[in-house]
XYZ file of C-alpha atoms in Angstrom:
438
model
C -1.677 -10.577 -17.074
C 0.639 -7.936 -18.513
C -1.937 -6.727 -21.078
C -4.582 -6.433 -18.358
C -2.316 -4.417 -16.061
C -1.260 -2.162 -18.939
C -4.836 -1.805 -20.093
C -5.948 -0.686 -16.651
C -3.156 1.889 -16.596
C -4.151 3.104 -20.057
C -7.814 3.339 -19.115
C -7.015 5.234 -15.924
C -4.731 7.674 -17.700
C -7.192 8.140 -20.565
C -9.973 8.916 -18.101
C -7.720 11.426 -16.411
C -6.967 13.249 -19.632
C -10.482 13.075 -21.112
C -12.084 14.520 -17.977
C -9.367 17.092 -17.378
C -11.437 20.161 -18.131
C -14.400 19.231 -15.943
C -12.276 17.825 -13.145
C -9.917 20.780 -13.103
C -12.873 23.098 -12.700
C -14.027 20.981 -9.757
C -10.535 20.963 -8.257
C -10.211 24.741 -8.537
C -13.519 25.150 -6.713
C -12.660 22.675 -3.950
C -8.895 22.794 -3.533
C -7.264 24.792 -0.736
C -4.110 25.046 -2.855
C -5.350 27.317 -5.632
C -2.836 30.034 -4.740
C 0.382 28.002 -5.097
C -0.927 26.346 -8.251
C -0.702 29.672 -10.059
C 3.083 29.216 -10.230
C 2.860 25.939 -12.152
C 5.173 24.531 -13.456
C 7.218 24.834 -10.293
C 10.565 24.176 -11.969
C 10.371 24.476 -15.760
C 13.644 22.539 -16.113
C 12.011 19.377 -14.721
C 8.775 17.486 -15.427
C 7.022 19.220 -18.325
C 3.567 17.668 -17.898
C 0.761 20.171 -17.252
C -0.929 20.151 -13.894
C -3.210 17.127 -13.889
C -6.596 16.500 -12.318
C -6.446 13.751 -9.714
C -8.187 10.405 -9.554
C -10.241 11.757 -6.676
C -11.647 14.420 -9.015
C -12.687 11.725 -11.472
C -14.123 9.414 -8.788
C -16.765 12.058 -8.118
C -18.352 11.067 -11.439
C -18.681 7.407 -10.315
C -21.977 6.585 -8.537
C -20.265 5.315 -5.369
C -19.935 7.672 -2.382
C -16.454 8.954 -1.684
C -15.213 7.643 1.687
C -15.336 11.161 3.151
C -19.059 11.256 2.328
C -19.825 7.677 3.410
C -20.816 7.548 7.080
C -20.244 3.788 7.145
C -16.548 4.608 7.730
C -17.213 6.810 10.767
C -15.467 5.990 14.043
C -17.791 4.739 16.788
C -18.208 6.934 19.837
C -17.087 4.065 22.062
C -13.963 3.029 20.130
C -12.009 2.398 23.338
C -14.219 -0.519 24.306
C -13.235 -2.456 21.157
C -10.203 -4.737 21.092
C -7.806 -4.797 18.156
C -9.418 -6.657 15.281
C -12.950 -6.354 16.651
C -15.708 -5.809 14.095
C -17.373 -2.405 14.419
C -19.802 -2.877 11.559
C -20.042 -4.708 8.244
C -21.995 -4.583 5.004
C -22.565 -6.613 1.843
C -21.374 -4.849 -1.320
C -20.999 -5.557 -5.030
C -17.490 -5.605 -6.499
C -16.894 -4.239 -9.982
C -14.158 -3.965 -12.600
C -14.677 -1.011 -14.963
C -18.429 -1.145 -14.402
C -18.774 -4.922 -14.810
C -19.651 -7.037 -11.728
C -17.118 -9.689 -10.774
C -17.786 -13.424 -11.228
C -19.804 -15.227 -8.508
C -18.128 -13.822 -5.409
C -19.762 -12.914 -2.115
C -18.239 -9.617 -0.949
C -18.539 -8.083 2.502
C -16.759 -5.107 3.976
C -15.748 -4.941 7.625
C -14.926 -1.847 9.629
C -12.622 -2.748 12.511
C -10.354 -1.349 15.193
C -6.589 -1.314 14.832
C -3.681 0.821 16.097
C -1.210 3.247 14.566
C 2.579 3.120 14.974
C 2.268 4.582 18.476
C -0.429 2.107 19.555
C -3.219 4.686 19.445
C -6.632 3.305 18.404
C -7.700 3.828 14.808
C -10.436 2.516 12.542
C -10.014 1.084 9.064
C -11.730 -1.380 6.710
C -11.129 -4.619 4.882
C -12.994 -6.143 1.950
C -13.605 -9.896 2.170
C -14.342 -11.962 -0.936
C -15.538 -15.545 -0.784
C -15.760 -17.377 -4.129
C -18.754 -19.459 -5.085
C -16.588 -22.551 -5.582
C -15.391 -24.969 -2.897
C -11.865 -25.243 -1.502
C -10.661 -28.769 -2.178
C -7.704 -28.855 0.203
C -7.545 -30.795 3.488
C -7.889 -27.706 5.688
C -10.811 -25.283 6.046
C -11.005 -22.708 3.258
C -7.828 -20.580 3.572
C -7.823 -16.801 3.735
C -5.315 -14.790 1.743
C -4.655 -11.341 3.142
C -3.938 -9.568 -0.138
C -2.126 -6.257 0.248
C -2.661 -4.183 -2.872
C 0.020 -1.620 -3.726
C -2.273 1.260 -2.773
C 0.447 3.913 -3.143
C -2.109 6.697 -2.790
C -2.643 9.606 -0.436
C -6.437 9.837 -0.216
C -8.969 7.407 1.315
C -10.589 7.091 -2.119
C -7.424 5.251 -3.237
C -8.063 2.460 -0.713
C -9.341 -0.878 -2.029
C -12.567 -0.709 -0.005
C -13.531 2.162 -2.322
C -11.886 1.105 -5.601
C -13.384 -2.403 -5.457
C -16.849 -0.825 -5.428
C -15.921 1.898 -7.911
C -14.499 -0.676 -10.342
C -11.013 0.849 -10.458
C -8.891 -1.496 -8.337
C -5.717 -1.958 -10.353
C -4.724 -5.454 -9.126
C -8.007 -7.205 -9.847
C -6.445 -9.671 -12.268
C -3.969 -10.893 -9.656
C -6.685 -11.265 -7.044
C -8.853 -13.435 -9.254
C -6.413 -16.335 -9.347
C -6.537 -16.763 -5.574
C -10.337 -16.739 -5.756
C -10.205 -19.150 -8.681
C -8.422 -21.667 -6.466
C -11.273 -21.503 -3.956
C -9.527 -19.351 -1.346
C -11.181 -16.428 0.402
C -9.400 -13.095 0.098
C -9.367 -10.183 2.536
C -8.049 -6.854 1.201
C -7.256 -4.400 4.005
C -7.110 -0.628 3.749
C -3.681 -0.800 5.379
C -2.958 2.910 4.919
C -5.986 3.715 7.065
C -8.357 6.639 6.758
C -5.499 9.155 6.959
C -3.549 7.507 4.109
C -0.207 7.032 5.756
C 2.326 5.156 3.629
C 5.126 2.662 4.262
C 4.753 2.948 8.050
C 4.900 0.165 10.691
C 1.176 0.632 11.350
C 0.552 -1.113 8.027
C 1.391 -4.383 9.757
C -1.073 -3.669 12.569
C -3.866 -2.981 10.092
C -3.106 -6.126 8.080
C -3.067 -8.368 11.146
C -6.182 -6.773 12.627
C -7.871 -7.121 9.238
C -7.255 -10.866 9.442
C -8.597 -10.930 12.995
C -11.731 -9.082 11.880
C -12.197 -11.451 8.947
C -12.096 -14.433 11.307
C -14.489 -12.770 13.795
C -17.094 -11.557 11.298
C -19.249 -14.696 11.175
C -18.297 -15.555 7.591
C -17.363 -19.180 8.227
C -13.640 -18.354 8.245
C -12.922 -18.525 11.994
C -10.703 -21.620 11.634
C -9.068 -20.756 8.323
C -5.303 -20.912 7.850
C -3.848 -17.597 6.703
C -1.481 -16.582 3.908
C -0.078 -13.110 3.240
C 0.675 -11.732 -0.238
C 1.784 -8.329 -1.450
C 4.114 -6.567 -3.856
C 5.795 -3.154 -3.794
C 3.750 -0.919 -1.465
C 1.686 -4.026 -0.725
C 4.925 -5.902 -0.087
C 5.800 -3.333 2.563
C 2.532 -3.966 4.418
C 2.987 -7.727 4.029
C 6.539 -7.509 5.354
C 5.422 -5.506 8.377
C 2.650 -8.012 9.113
C 5.119 -10.916 8.994
C 7.590 -9.112 11.245
C 5.002 -7.921 13.783
C 3.090 -11.213 13.928
C 5.112 -12.682 16.819
C 4.519 -9.754 19.168
C 1.211 -8.323 17.949
C -1.015 -11.214 16.810
C 0.698 -14.537 17.624
C -2.637 -16.359 17.772
C -3.177 -16.004 14.022
C -2.268 -19.218 12.108
C -0.214 -17.542 9.380
C 1.354 -20.303 7.300
C 3.393 -18.202 4.906
C 4.143 -14.691 3.647
C 4.935 -13.988 -0.026
C 6.302 -10.489 -0.516
C 8.091 -8.909 -3.464
C 9.596 -5.565 -4.436
C 9.661 -4.527 -0.774
C 10.991 -1.043 0.141
C 12.286 -2.455 3.408
C 15.303 -0.332 4.405
C 14.301 3.325 4.538
C 17.873 4.597 4.854
C 18.610 3.119 1.414
C 15.220 4.205 0.081
C 15.857 7.778 1.181
C 19.183 7.986 -0.622
C 17.481 6.695 -3.756
C 14.350 8.816 -3.424
C 16.373 12.004 -3.118
C 17.463 11.631 -6.716
C 16.595 8.508 -8.668
C 18.850 9.683 -11.506
C 18.483 11.081 -15.005
C 16.688 9.567 -17.961
C 14.279 6.684 -17.485
C 15.313 6.260 -13.826
C 13.875 9.691 -13.051
C 10.380 8.266 -13.275
C 10.984 6.882 -9.768
C 11.268 10.340 -8.178
C 7.554 10.175 -7.326
C 8.203 7.410 -4.770
C 9.963 9.850 -2.488
C 7.035 12.264 -2.530
C 4.421 9.605 -1.715
C 6.568 8.125 1.058
C 7.483 11.484 2.625
C 3.913 12.810 2.631
C 2.455 9.554 3.927
C 5.034 9.147 6.661
C 4.653 12.766 7.790
C 1.029 11.926 8.600
C 2.166 9.058 10.826
C 4.855 11.127 12.582
C 3.782 14.779 12.208
C 5.861 15.922 15.166
C 9.049 14.330 13.832
C 8.454 15.088 10.151
C 6.862 18.546 9.858
C 7.223 19.034 6.118
C 7.408 22.820 6.214
C 10.522 22.496 8.383
C 12.424 20.690 5.645
C 10.838 21.707 2.315
C 11.066 24.954 0.397
C 7.986 26.893 -0.685
C 8.137 25.071 -4.032
C 8.376 21.796 -2.145
C 5.261 22.603 -0.143
C 3.460 23.482 -3.376
C 4.340 20.006 -4.627
C 3.052 18.496 -1.365
C -0.255 20.345 -1.679
C -0.621 19.154 -5.260
C 0.160 15.483 -4.598
C -1.393 15.010 -1.153
C -4.825 13.894 -2.426
C -3.717 11.903 -5.464
C -3.744 8.159 -6.093
C -0.905 6.278 -7.749
C -1.249 7.127 -11.419
C -1.423 10.901 -11.253
C 0.945 11.058 -8.274
C 3.463 9.143 -10.388
C 2.935 11.404 -13.381
C 3.269 14.529 -11.230
C 6.232 13.451 -9.111
C 8.319 11.788 -11.828
C 11.459 13.710 -12.797
C 11.084 15.973 -9.761
C 13.928 14.845 -7.459
C 13.221 15.541 -3.819
C 16.697 17.006 -3.299
C 15.728 20.057 -5.363
C 13.005 20.988 -2.866
C 14.885 20.782 0.431
C 15.868 23.855 2.404
C 19.007 22.004 3.456
C 20.487 19.301 1.185
C 21.544 17.407 4.331
C 18.100 17.611 5.912
C 17.694 13.845 6.046
C 20.691 13.594 8.355
C 18.583 15.362 10.994
C 18.478 13.094 14.114
C 14.681 13.144 14.207
C 14.475 11.925 10.612
C 17.149 9.296 11.180
C 15.100 8.029 14.123
C 12.020 7.768 11.914
C 13.980 5.998 9.168
C 15.280 3.450 11.674
C 11.907 2.635 13.210
C 10.376 2.572 9.712
C 12.840 -0.049 8.402
C 12.242 -3.790 8.466
C 14.667 -6.083 10.230
C 15.278 -4.146 13.443
C 12.371 -5.577 15.441
C 11.202 -9.106 16.118
C 12.477 -11.801 13.790
C 9.546 -12.993 11.643
C 8.198 -16.287 12.946
C 6.403 -17.273 9.720
C 7.935 -18.763 6.548
C 8.724 -16.025 4.010
C 9.226 -16.140 0.248
C 10.658 -12.851 -1.011
C 11.758 -11.695 -4.458
C 13.214 -8.509 -5.918
C 14.547 -7.336 -9.266
C 18.290 -6.734 -9.409
C 17.658 -3.845 -11.831
C 14.485 -2.351 -10.345
C 14.373 1.388 -11.244
C 11.497 2.145 -8.831
C 12.562 0.355 -5.634
C 16.260 -0.546 -5.883
C 17.482 -3.874 -4.605
C 19.625 -1.909 -2.134
C 16.372 -1.228 -0.273
C 15.879 -4.903 0.595
C 19.332 -6.500 0.754
C 20.129 -5.042 4.224
C 16.824 -6.479 5.475
C 17.681 -9.898 4.032
C 21.041 -9.759 5.796
C 19.411 -8.837 9.115
C 16.792 -11.575 8.756
C 19.397 -14.200 7.885
C 21.583 -13.185 10.799
C 18.588 -13.567 13.112
C 17.662 -17.002 11.748
C 14.460 -16.099 9.891
C 12.696 -18.786 7.865
C 13.444 -16.963 4.611
C 13.854 -17.790 0.944
C 14.998 -14.784 -1.117
C 15.146 -14.759 -4.915
C 16.813 -12.187 -7.134
C 15.066 -11.592 -10.470
C 17.663 -10.579 -13.071
C 17.275 -8.054 -15.891
C 13.757 -6.843 -15.122
C 12.050 -3.674 -14.031
C 9.464 -3.204 -11.294
C 6.232 -4.441 -12.907
C 7.776 -7.282 -14.910
C 9.477 -8.529 -11.735
C 6.093 -8.589 -10.006
C 4.616 -10.740 -12.741
C 7.664 -13.016 -12.933
C 7.379 -13.706 -9.213
C 3.589 -13.853 -9.047
C 2.933 -17.430 -10.211
C 5.773 -19.038 -8.206
C 4.746 -17.133 -5.078
C 1.087 -18.077 -5.550
C 1.986 -21.740 -5.983
C 4.296 -21.663 -2.956
C 1.649 -19.988 -0.805
C -1.021 -22.441 -1.982
C 1.236 -25.365 -1.099
C 2.109 -24.184 2.419
C -1.561 -23.416 3.117
C -2.356 -26.993 2.130
C 0.234 -28.250 4.625
C 3.355 -28.605 2.476
C 6.835 -27.947 3.835
C 7.877 -24.381 2.882
C 11.210 -25.664 1.589
C 14.851 -24.847 2.323
C 15.922 -21.361 3.306
C 18.384 -19.339 1.262
C 20.305 -17.792 4.172
């Protein structure tokens, strides 16, 4: 699986570079940020990469409508009459990987109602895949809610678009669930506004499962498993924590979540300055998280209140990027260098957001959890999950937590993938989830 993941990264980056001239011309014509871009590079003592085109520039060359141009995603006029998880509309689509259709898989997309972090109605989508092979377990065919690490700031980064465009980066991991005969639902858990690492992710995951069960796909009685890593682990963690109070009727048998950025106080300290050398690659995480969260809480996190003019130029450059070019642009650009006040994150409003955006302060998860994290992760430090583990253990959560030694972020994902898949398969088939580690 490592070669496939690396190959997808290489292909994506090669496409970015090879189409740079054409895409940059498009970006200059369309972007509202042409003025600030004239000062690039912002700080010549930091990241020395030239200004890159974004994935969304390149996606315009793929014969699949961008979400902003696809009226299928439009909100209904009568949204208030829908309950959370209700199906608004659905469609049959073809799923691709780099232009090649997937193996025999029936794929439908569902637009459904959910809520944001303040319980206001929103609309988002999930992509449901049903393999053409039977499930041989004793229960009805299970459904895995697979949370991809979207880590992007534009709707075109969401899996409902990338599955059709052939650019979804976690395809190889998905296929093994399908190969076991399970159905998979892949929610756009950042929504149409591309928030990131916010509690609303859990709402959208749980409502995506509700919609999958209500869509007439033969999955109404299916047991449910949750899986996600990194940014997808955040959404999976929120779904597990919010299940008791938000969607207790859903038969979720287990939640496998790794590399979770669970405690935002710890994440903020890290994101301010990941450190010199190779660790500086992680500086981009702070930019994605700050921009995404400011969309969820614009009144509490007005970026121009806290960021310098150079910082706002960075925001305008990154705010429509997907993971790869956001990472390349934000790496080795520590957030602390772009704050008007170095102590800005001690502001009471921000501390309030960090608290409500951290796992472990709400309901104790009522589903079995398997969680893993690298002890040497340079992207999401283990300090970002250990306080959550302590809070869960103190509250009596059904948790098993595993530390992966001497690994970085991606290798830890792959080390934990097979054990977590096997554990989730077993609990969906009715096995005991095993002893806790608290």
